[in-house]
GROMACS .gro file of C-alpha atoms in nm:
model
  401
    1UNK     CA    1  -5.151  -0.303   3.731
    2UNK     CA    2  -5.052  -0.321   4.114
    3UNK     CA    3  -5.205  -0.049   4.349
    4UNK     CA    4  -5.015   0.271   4.284
    5UNK     CA    5  -5.066   0.362   4.645
    6UNK     CA    6  -4.824   0.097   4.769
    7UNK     CA    7  -4.631   0.205   5.066
    8UNK     CA    8  -4.280   0.332   5.017
    9UNK     CA    9  -4.023   0.477   5.257
   10UNK     CA   10  -4.063   0.855   5.267
   11UNK     CA   11  -3.853   1.027   5.017
   12UNK     CA   12  -3.831   1.393   4.890
   13UNK     CA   13  -3.966   1.304   4.550
   14UNK     CA   14  -4.246   1.066   4.676
   15UNK     CA   15  -4.506   1.289   4.540
   16UNK     CA   16  -4.346   1.301   4.181
   17UNK     CA   17  -4.331   0.920   4.196
   18UNK     CA   18  -4.707   0.903   4.251
   19UNK     CA   19  -4.732   1.146   3.985
   20UNK     CA   20  -4.547   0.926   3.743
   21UNK     CA   21  -4.764   0.630   3.837
   22UNK     CA   22  -5.076   0.839   3.778
   23UNK     CA   23  -4.935   0.955   3.448
   24UNK     CA   24  -4.883   0.584   3.323
   25UNK     CA   25  -5.240   0.498   3.445
   26UNK     CA   26  -5.371   0.790   3.262
   27UNK     CA   27  -5.208   0.680   2.935
   28UNK     CA   28  -5.301   0.304   2.991
   29UNK     CA   29  -5.496   0.281   2.677
   30UNK     CA   30  -5.230   0.432   2.437
   31UNK     CA   31  -4.967   0.211   2.613
   32UNK     CA   32  -5.154  -0.115   2.592
   33UNK     CA   33  -5.271  -0.048   2.239
   34UNK     CA   34  -4.915   0.013   2.127
   35UNK     CA   35  -4.817  -0.328   2.286
   36UNK     CA   36  -5.088  -0.525   2.117
   37UNK     CA   37  -5.044  -0.357   1.782
   38UNK     CA   38  -4.680  -0.432   1.771
   39UNK     CA   39  -4.751  -0.793   1.888
   40UNK     CA   40  -5.006  -0.847   1.618
   41UNK     CA   41  -4.775  -0.726   1.344
   42UNK     CA   42  -4.442  -0.874   1.404
   43UNK     CA   43  -4.150  -0.737   1.207
   44UNK     CA   44  -3.803  -0.888   1.219
   45UNK     CA   45  -3.474  -0.712   1.273
   46UNK     CA   46  -3.406  -0.403   1.063
   47UNK     CA   47  -3.767  -0.413   0.917
   48UNK     CA   48  -3.971  -0.265   1.211
   49UNK     CA   49  -4.112   0.005   1.007
   50UNK     CA   50  -4.467  -0.005   1.147
   51UNK     CA   51  -4.355  -0.024   1.501
   52UNK     CA   52  -4.116   0.255   1.470
   53UNK     CA   53  -4.385   0.484   1.305
   54UNK     CA   54  -4.619   0.430   1.569
   55UNK     CA   55  -4.381   0.484   1.837
   56UNK     CA   56  -4.257   0.812   1.677
   57UNK     CA   57  -4.615   0.934   1.639
   58UNK     CA   58  -4.709   0.862   1.993
   59UNK     CA   59  -4.403   1.039   2.144
   60UNK     CA   60  -4.460   1.352   1.919
   61UNK     CA   61  -4.812   1.364   2.052
   62UNK     CA   62  -4.660   1.384   2.395
   63UNK     CA   63  -4.428   1.678   2.346
   64UNK     CA   64  -4.105   1.507   2.225
   65UNK     CA   65  -3.871   1.634   1.951
   66UNK     CA   66  -3.851   1.321   1.747
   67UNK     CA   67  -3.577   1.213   1.506
   68UNK     CA   68  -3.703   0.927   1.298
   69UNK     CA   69  -3.502   0.760   1.119
   70UNK     CA   70  -3.213   0.827   1.358
   71UNK     CA   71  -2.855   0.763   1.265
   72UNK     CA   72  -2.814   0.522   0.985
   73UNK     CA   73  -3.093   0.278   1.065
   74UNK     CA   74  -3.416   0.351   0.911
   75UNK     CA   75  -3.615   0.195   1.207
   76UNK     CA   76  -3.409   0.367   1.482
   77UNK     CA   77  -3.569   0.639   1.686
   78UNK     CA   78  -3.423   0.942   1.893
   79UNK     CA   79  -3.662   1.156   2.083
   80UNK     CA   80  -3.580   1.433   2.338
   81UNK     CA   81  -3.796   1.617   2.602
   82UNK     CA   82  -3.590   1.875   2.770
   83UNK     CA   83  -3.663   1.945   3.129
   84UNK     CA   84  -3.795   2.304   3.225
   85UNK     CA   85  -3.576   2.362   3.540
   86UNK     CA   86  -3.263   2.579   3.458
   87UNK     CA   87  -2.920   2.466   3.506
   88UNK     CA   88  -2.743   2.152   3.412
   89UNK     CA   89  -2.907   1.816   3.456
   90UNK     CA   90  -2.835   1.451   3.352
   91UNK     CA   91  -2.935   1.318   3.019
   92UNK     CA   92  -3.130   0.975   3.104
   93UNK     CA   93  -3.198   0.722   2.822
   94UNK     CA   94  -3.519   0.542   2.814
   95UNK     CA   95  -3.487   0.262   2.560
   96UNK     CA   96  -3.730   0.049   2.375
   97UNK     CA   97  -3.696  -0.266   2.155
   98UNK     CA   98  -3.948  -0.378   1.904
   99UNK     CA   99  -3.816  -0.652   1.665
  100UNK     CA  100  -3.969  -0.990   1.638
  101UNK     CA  101  -3.825  -1.326   1.571
  102UNK     CA  102  -3.846  -1.463   1.225
  103UNK     CA  103  -4.137  -1.730   1.197
  104UNK     CA  104  -4.229  -1.683   1.557
  105UNK     CA  105  -4.327  -1.342   1.640
  106UNK     CA  106  -4.280  -1.164   1.960
  107UNK     CA  107  -4.139  -1.481   2.137
  108UNK     CA  108  -3.933  -1.257   2.351
  109UNK     CA  109  -4.197  -1.004   2.426
  110UNK     CA  110  -4.048  -0.698   2.274
  111UNK     CA  111  -4.387  -0.547   2.221
  112UNK     CA  112  -4.412  -0.502   2.597
  113UNK     CA  113  -4.047  -0.362   2.595
  114UNK     CA  114  -4.151  -0.103   2.317
  115UNK     CA  115  -4.475  -0.013   2.499
  116UNK     CA  116  -4.319   0.025   2.847
  117UNK     CA  117  -4.036   0.240   2.721
  118UNK     CA  118  -4.283   0.468   2.563
  119UNK     CA  119  -4.492   0.459   2.867
  120UNK     CA  120  -4.205   0.574   3.098
  121UNK     CA  121  -4.112   0.852   2.844
  122UNK     CA  122  -4.479   0.964   2.852
  123UNK     CA  123  -4.487   0.977   3.233
  124UNK     CA  124  -4.158   1.156   3.254
  125UNK     CA  125  -4.283   1.409   3.000
  126UNK     CA  126  -4.585   1.482   3.225
  127UNK     CA  127  -4.350   1.624   3.491
  128UNK     CA  128  -4.070   1.766   3.261
  129UNK     CA  129  -4.135   2.122   3.359
  130UNK     CA  130  -4.003   2.029   3.703
  131UNK     CA  131  -3.697   1.827   3.601
  132UNK     CA  132  -3.337   1.934   3.485
  133UNK     CA  133  -3.157   1.789   3.197
  134UNK     CA  134  -3.309   1.594   2.925
  135UNK     CA  135  -3.544   1.267   2.884
  136UNK     CA  136  -3.380   1.100   2.585
  137UNK     CA  137  -3.593   0.813   2.430
  138UNK     CA  138  -3.405   0.568   2.216
  139UNK     CA  139  -3.589   0.327   1.983
  140UNK     CA  140  -3.344   0.047   1.920
  141UNK     CA  141  -3.403  -0.201   1.627
  142UNK     CA  142  -3.247  -0.520   1.564
  143UNK     CA  143  -3.178  -0.679   1.910
  144UNK     CA  144  -3.261  -1.041   1.793
  145UNK     CA  145  -3.011  -1.014   1.505
  146UNK     CA  146  -2.760  -0.765   1.415
  147UNK     CA  147  -2.693  -0.569   1.745
  148UNK     CA  148  -2.873  -0.253   1.637
  149UNK     CA  149  -2.761  -0.056   1.956
  150UNK     CA  150  -2.412  -0.136   1.870
  151UNK     CA  151  -2.477   0.049   1.530
  152UNK     CA  152  -2.661   0.341   1.717
  153UNK     CA  153  -2.355   0.365   1.955
  154UNK     CA  154  -2.129   0.403   1.661
  155UNK     CA  155  -2.373   0.655   1.503
  156UNK     CA  156  -2.316   0.875   1.824
  157UNK     CA  157  -2.681   0.842   1.941
  158UNK     CA  158  -2.570   0.744   2.294
  159UNK     CA  159  -2.313   1.013   2.323
  160UNK     CA  160  -2.367   1.231   2.652
  161UNK     CA  161  -2.617   0.984   2.800
  162UNK     CA  162  -2.570   0.939   3.181
  163UNK     CA  163  -2.780   0.636   3.237
  164UNK     CA  164  -2.958   0.381   3.002
  165UNK     CA  165  -3.270   0.209   3.142
  166UNK     CA  166  -3.456  -0.083   2.977
  167UNK     CA  167  -3.691  -0.363   3.104
  168UNK     CA  168  -3.718  -0.711   2.971
  169UNK     CA  169  -3.998  -0.957   3.022
  170UNK     CA  170  -3.918  -1.297   3.170
  171UNK     CA  171  -4.070  -1.585   3.355
  172UNK     CA  172  -3.898  -1.454   3.677
  173UNK     CA  173  -3.839  -1.107   3.822
  174UNK     CA  174  -3.472  -1.015   3.875
  175UNK     CA  175  -3.263  -0.706   3.865
  176UNK     CA  176  -2.921  -0.801   3.736
  177UNK     CA  177  -2.865  -1.005   3.422
  178UNK     CA  178  -2.569  -1.181   3.288
  179UNK     CA  179  -2.591  -1.224   2.921
  180UNK     CA  180  -2.334  -1.412   2.721
  181UNK     CA  181  -2.118  -1.251   2.459
  182UNK     CA  182  -2.281  -1.354   2.121
  183UNK     CA  183  -2.225  -1.327   1.745
  184UNK     CA  184  -2.403  -1.425   1.427
  185UNK     CA  185  -2.222  -1.640   1.176
  186UNK     CA  186  -2.335  -1.667   0.820
  187UNK     CA  187  -2.163  -1.977   0.654
  188UNK     CA  188  -2.202  -2.045   0.288
  189UNK     CA  189  -2.044  -2.351   0.115
  190UNK     CA  190  -2.004  -2.359  -0.251
  191UNK     CA  191  -1.956  -2.670  -0.458
  192UNK     CA  192  -2.043  -2.792  -0.801
  193UNK     CA  193  -2.371  -2.948  -0.935
  194UNK     CA  194  -2.396  -3.276  -1.121
  195UNK     CA  195  -2.664  -3.552  -1.152
  196UNK     CA  196  -2.689  -3.730  -0.824
  197UNK     CA  197  -2.728  -4.087  -1.000
  198UNK     CA  198  -2.579  -4.064  -1.334
  199UNK     CA  199  -2.254  -3.895  -1.249
  200UNK     CA  200  -2.242  -3.788  -0.897
  201UNK     CA  201  -1.850  -3.795  -0.908
  202UNK     CA  202  -1.847  -3.496  -1.119
  203UNK     CA  203  -1.999  -3.294  -0.838
  204UNK     CA  204  -1.883  -3.125  -0.520
  205UNK     CA  205  -2.149  -3.165  -0.248
  206UNK     CA  206  -2.187  -2.837  -0.054
  207UNK     CA  207  -2.460  -3.004   0.177
  208UNK     CA  208  -2.201  -3.276   0.276
  209UNK     CA  209  -1.974  -2.995   0.383
  210UNK     CA  210  -2.261  -2.820   0.591
  211UNK     CA  211  -2.357  -3.159   0.758
  212UNK     CA  212  -1.981  -3.229   0.837
  213UNK     CA  213  -1.972  -2.875   0.982
  214UNK     CA  214  -2.268  -2.950   1.222
  215UNK     CA  215  -2.114  -3.290   1.309
  216UNK     CA  216  -1.789  -3.118   1.394
  217UNK     CA  217  -1.974  -2.863   1.628
  218UNK     CA  218  -2.140  -3.138   1.804
  219UNK     CA  219  -1.816  -3.297   1.874
  220UNK     CA  220  -1.663  -2.973   1.979
  221UNK     CA  221  -1.930  -2.915   2.250
  222UNK     CA  222  -1.747  -3.172   2.493
  223UNK     CA  223  -1.456  -2.940   2.507
  224UNK     CA  224  -1.663  -2.632   2.546
  225UNK     CA  225  -1.696  -2.476   2.885
  226UNK     CA  226  -2.051  -2.492   3.050
  227UNK     CA  227  -2.154  -2.148   2.968
  228UNK     CA  228  -2.032  -2.149   2.598
  229UNK     CA  229  -2.289  -2.213   2.333
  230UNK     CA  230  -2.279  -2.292   1.972
  231UNK     CA  231  -2.600  -2.353   1.776
  232UNK     CA  232  -2.732  -2.298   1.420
  233UNK     CA  233  -2.990  -2.373   1.167
  234UNK     CA  234  -2.976  -2.481   0.796
  235UNK     CA  235  -3.102  -2.211   0.567
  236UNK     CA  236  -3.024  -2.385   0.235
  237UNK     CA  237  -2.943  -2.740   0.162
  238UNK     CA  238  -3.017  -2.793  -0.211
  239UNK     CA  239  -3.292  -2.778  -0.460
  240UNK     CA  240  -3.384  -3.132  -0.551
  241UNK     CA  241  -3.271  -3.487  -0.421
  242UNK     CA  242  -3.131  -3.575  -0.788
  243UNK     CA  243  -2.893  -3.275  -0.786
  244UNK     CA  244  -2.567  -3.266  -0.604
  245UNK     CA  245  -2.617  -2.920  -0.402
  246UNK     CA  246  -2.378  -2.669  -0.522
  247UNK     CA  247  -2.467  -2.427  -0.248
  248UNK     CA  248  -2.553  -2.477   0.126
  249UNK     CA  249  -2.576  -2.210   0.388
  250UNK     CA  250  -2.646  -2.200   0.770
  251UNK     CA  251  -2.703  -1.940   1.031
  252UNK     CA  252  -2.502  -2.001   1.356
  253UNK     CA  253  -2.454  -1.831   1.679
  254UNK     CA  254  -2.148  -1.867   1.905
  255UNK     CA  255  -2.155  -1.749   2.261
  256UNK     CA  256  -1.944  -1.725   2.567
  257UNK     CA  257  -1.967  -1.567   2.925
  258UNK     CA  258  -1.599  -1.460   2.896
  259UNK     CA  259  -1.504  -1.193   2.629
  260UNK     CA  260  -1.127  -1.295   2.681
  261UNK     CA  261  -1.205  -1.651   2.538
  262UNK     CA  262  -1.450  -1.549   2.282
  263UNK     CA  263  -1.179  -1.474   2.018
  264UNK     CA  264  -1.066  -1.831   2.053
  265UNK     CA  265  -1.401  -1.962   2.000
  266UNK     CA  266  -1.438  -1.759   1.685
  267UNK     CA  267  -1.107  -1.901   1.546
  268UNK     CA  268  -1.184  -2.263   1.632
  269UNK     CA  269  -1.533  -2.216   1.460
  270UNK     CA  270  -1.368  -2.081   1.145
  271UNK     CA  271  -1.127  -2.359   1.145
  272UNK     CA  272  -1.396  -2.618   1.159
  273UNK     CA  273  -1.564  -2.449   0.861
  274UNK     CA  274  -1.242  -2.470   0.671
  275UNK     CA  275  -1.191  -2.827   0.756
  276UNK     CA  276  -1.536  -2.930   0.631
  277UNK     CA  277  -1.472  -2.747   0.303
  278UNK     CA  278  -1.136  -2.927   0.269
  279UNK     CA  279  -1.279  -3.263   0.337
  280UNK     CA  280  -1.554  -3.207   0.057
  281UNK     CA  281  -1.355  -3.021  -0.191
  282UNK     CA  282  -1.574  -2.723  -0.167
  283UNK     CA  283  -1.516  -2.370  -0.072
  284UNK     CA  284  -1.670  -2.179   0.232
  285UNK     CA  285  -1.744  -1.831   0.312
  286UNK     CA  286  -1.782  -1.735   0.690
  287UNK     CA  287  -1.916  -1.386   0.807
  288UNK     CA  288  -1.938  -1.278   1.162
  289UNK     CA  289  -2.180  -1.004   1.241
  290UNK     CA  290  -2.377  -0.837   1.518
  291UNK     CA  291  -2.139  -0.885   1.827
  292UNK     CA  292  -2.323  -0.858   2.145
  293UNK     CA  293  -2.084  -0.827   2.461
  294UNK     CA  294  -2.115  -0.931   2.823
  295UNK     CA  295  -2.307  -0.707   3.063
  296UNK     CA  296  -2.131  -0.460   3.278
  297UNK     CA  297  -2.398  -0.435   3.573
  298UNK     CA  298  -2.449  -0.120   3.749
  299UNK     CA  299  -2.491  -0.178   4.117
  300UNK     CA  300  -2.609   0.169   4.199
  301UNK     CA  301  -2.887   0.165   3.927
  302UNK     CA  302  -2.959  -0.191   4.027
  303UNK     CA  303  -3.023  -0.103   4.392
  304UNK     CA  304  -3.254   0.204   4.292
  305UNK     CA  305  -3.462  -0.019   4.061
  306UNK     CA  306  -3.480  -0.286   4.317
  307UNK     CA  307  -3.620  -0.042   4.586
  308UNK     CA  308  -3.863   0.093   4.355
  309UNK     CA  309  -3.976  -0.270   4.262
  310UNK     CA  310  -3.992  -0.368   4.631
  311UNK     CA  311  -4.242  -0.093   4.687
  312UNK     CA  312  -4.489  -0.257   4.470
  313UNK     CA  313  -4.424  -0.594   4.664
  314UNK     CA  314  -4.201  -0.762   4.392
  315UNK     CA  315  -3.900  -0.933   4.522
  316UNK     CA  316  -3.573  -0.977   4.339
  317UNK     CA  317  -3.544  -1.334   4.245
  318UNK     CA  318  -3.190  -1.336   4.210
  319UNK     CA  319  -2.972  -1.424   3.910
  320UNK     CA  320  -3.140  -1.600   3.616
  321UNK     CA  321  -2.947  -1.919   3.533
  322UNK     CA  322  -3.072  -1.910   3.180
  323UNK     CA  323  -2.860  -1.667   3.005
  324UNK     CA  324  -2.928  -1.546   2.652
  325UNK     CA  325  -2.751  -1.253   2.477
  326UNK     CA  326  -2.843  -0.878   2.418
  327UNK     CA  327  -2.680  -0.576   2.261
  328UNK     CA  328  -2.804  -0.391   2.580
  329UNK     CA  329  -2.479  -0.524   2.729
  330UNK     CA  330  -2.299  -0.319   2.455
  331UNK     CA  331  -2.467   0.002   2.602
  332UNK     CA  332  -2.352  -0.111   2.938
  333UNK     CA  333  -1.989  -0.043   2.841
  334UNK     CA  334  -2.085   0.309   2.729
  335UNK     CA  335  -2.273   0.429   3.013
  336UNK     CA  336  -2.430   0.322   3.336
  337UNK     CA  337  -2.699   0.067   3.244
  338UNK     CA  338  -2.983  -0.134   3.398
  339UNK     CA  339  -3.159  -0.428   3.222
  340UNK     CA  340  -3.394  -0.587   3.484
  341UNK     CA  341  -3.653  -0.848   3.408
  342UNK     CA  342  -3.997  -0.867   3.534
  343UNK     CA  343  -4.230  -1.185   3.511
  344UNK     CA  344  -4.516  -1.182   3.252
  345UNK     CA  345  -4.555  -1.564   3.237
  346UNK     CA  346  -4.532  -1.863   3.498
  347UNK     CA  347  -4.205  -1.956   3.596
  348UNK     CA  348  -4.069  -2.225   3.367
  349UNK     CA  349  -4.212  -2.076   3.040
  350UNK     CA  350  -3.945  -2.095   2.786
  351UNK     CA  351  -3.836  -1.772   2.614
  352UNK     CA  352  -3.834  -1.769   2.237
  353UNK     CA  353  -4.131  -2.000   2.235
  354UNK     CA  354  -4.499  -2.007   2.132
  355UNK     CA  355  -4.589  -2.018   2.496
  356UNK     CA  356  -4.412  -1.710   2.569
  357UNK     CA  357  -4.524  -1.528   2.268
  358UNK     CA  358  -4.881  -1.583   2.362
  359UNK     CA  359  -4.810  -1.475   2.708
  360UNK     CA  360  -4.677  -1.138   2.587
  361UNK     CA  361  -5.044  -1.031   2.494
  362UNK     CA  362  -5.220  -1.141   2.812
  363UNK     CA  363  -5.377  -0.916   3.077
  364UNK     CA  364  -5.102  -1.023   3.304
  365UNK     CA  365  -4.842  -0.890   3.049
  366UNK     CA  366  -5.050  -0.569   2.999
  367UNK     CA  367  -5.022  -0.504   3.382
  368UNK     CA  368  -4.642  -0.570   3.393
  369UNK     CA  369  -4.588  -0.341   3.087
  370UNK     CA  370  -4.760  -0.066   3.285
  371UNK     CA  371  -4.581  -0.152   3.618
  372UNK     CA  372  -4.248  -0.166   3.414
  373UNK     CA  373  -4.318   0.178   3.260
  374UNK     CA  374  -4.374   0.312   3.615
  375UNK     CA  375  -4.062   0.164   3.761
  376UNK     CA  376  -3.843   0.286   3.479
  377UNK     CA  377  -3.990   0.639   3.510
  378UNK     CA  378  -3.935   0.617   3.882
  379UNK     CA  379  -3.582   0.504   3.862
  380UNK     CA  380  -3.511   0.780   3.595
  381UNK     CA  381  -3.662   1.026   3.846
  382UNK     CA  382  -3.422   0.910   4.130
  383UNK     CA  383  -3.154   1.016   3.896
  384UNK     CA  384  -3.293   1.350   3.781
  385UNK     CA  385  -3.352   1.453   4.143
  386UNK     CA  386  -3.017   1.332   4.277
  387UNK     CA  387  -2.679   1.449   4.126
  388UNK     CA  388  -2.488   1.239   4.374
  389UNK     CA  389  -2.673   0.926   4.251
  390UNK     CA  390  -2.576   0.995   3.897
  391UNK     CA  391  -2.213   1.053   4.014
  392UNK     CA  392  -2.216   0.724   4.215
  393UNK     CA  393  -2.359   0.532   3.903
  394UNK     CA  394  -2.061   0.669   3.705
  395UNK     CA  395  -1.816   0.593   3.974
  396UNK     CA  396  -1.947   0.226   3.982
  397UNK     CA  397  -1.914   0.230   3.595
  398UNK     CA  398  -1.561   0.340   3.593
  399UNK     CA  399  -1.463   0.122   3.887
  400UNK     CA  400  -1.471  -0.187   3.655
  401UNK     CA  401  -1.287  -0.049   3.375
   0.00000   0.00000   0.00000
């Protein structure tokens, strides 16, 4: 972890920032152990039972009132530590993610996100008696599929939150992010089985429909704008080469950097599915789910995090040209939100890969996890200490309504 005595501009809460850094360092073993346990036991979206239980237990040991499950999701967590100062104060949300990618594990490094969020919450709890308001930890399942945060928003778990803070691992360090709007699409074609050699004319080939859909998507890409994405995988394609498949299914994702154009993309994709079914005399069922929105970046929070990051000698490398999608963007339309990235791997290391998965359990990732916990806690402290900063963050939020 970088030296915690790095020079910063003098500020009224400088001593407390040092206390937060020391608290993270004091809990180093707990934080890193949590990161490694989650990394070694990857659980996909909505199934993060071990990770959620470990997080809930650790927060309870540090004085949080823990609600687990929280809302309608069995792996969601809401934990509160009230400040000891009298009077009103902000409710600052410290977030964590912990789901893994099917078949790959933590190729997005969510183990570091879970551990850093817990670390930030622990550090803030260590000075809670000197804070106003509430520290609100939110453990958010299903970021990779299903948009668990949106479900938690609908469950009311973000009600009253004045700011939401969550770090993300990357191969570059940058403060603002520009994710694409995204949605999962389950496509199922249904046909009719027959013998593939003796009487194929009696069958209706669902796999043909699926292949035709993939071909149509490939041709469609020529007309898509540069930031739009359509990609998918085959889940089912038949059971034997000598049986005409009566069922074929795929999982697609469609994405756009413009929510105003996103509806047209959805309609076009549905039309392509219908066309493939008509061409093959099959039927099709198309189900959209898990909408993630574009990000409403908050410049006030971004500047505070950037200043705290710079105090440790880390420069903001600017916009990331490789945009994915995240349901943290949904949160950004509910309250002032920040989702900065810190590098845990050499630049050029692809996300959602074995290389990035392995990087998420290295000493470098451990150091960044601790640093992220410190920076998130210090940014939260800026908000707890300065009501005008909270008001400015909300003003910036409403300025783009």
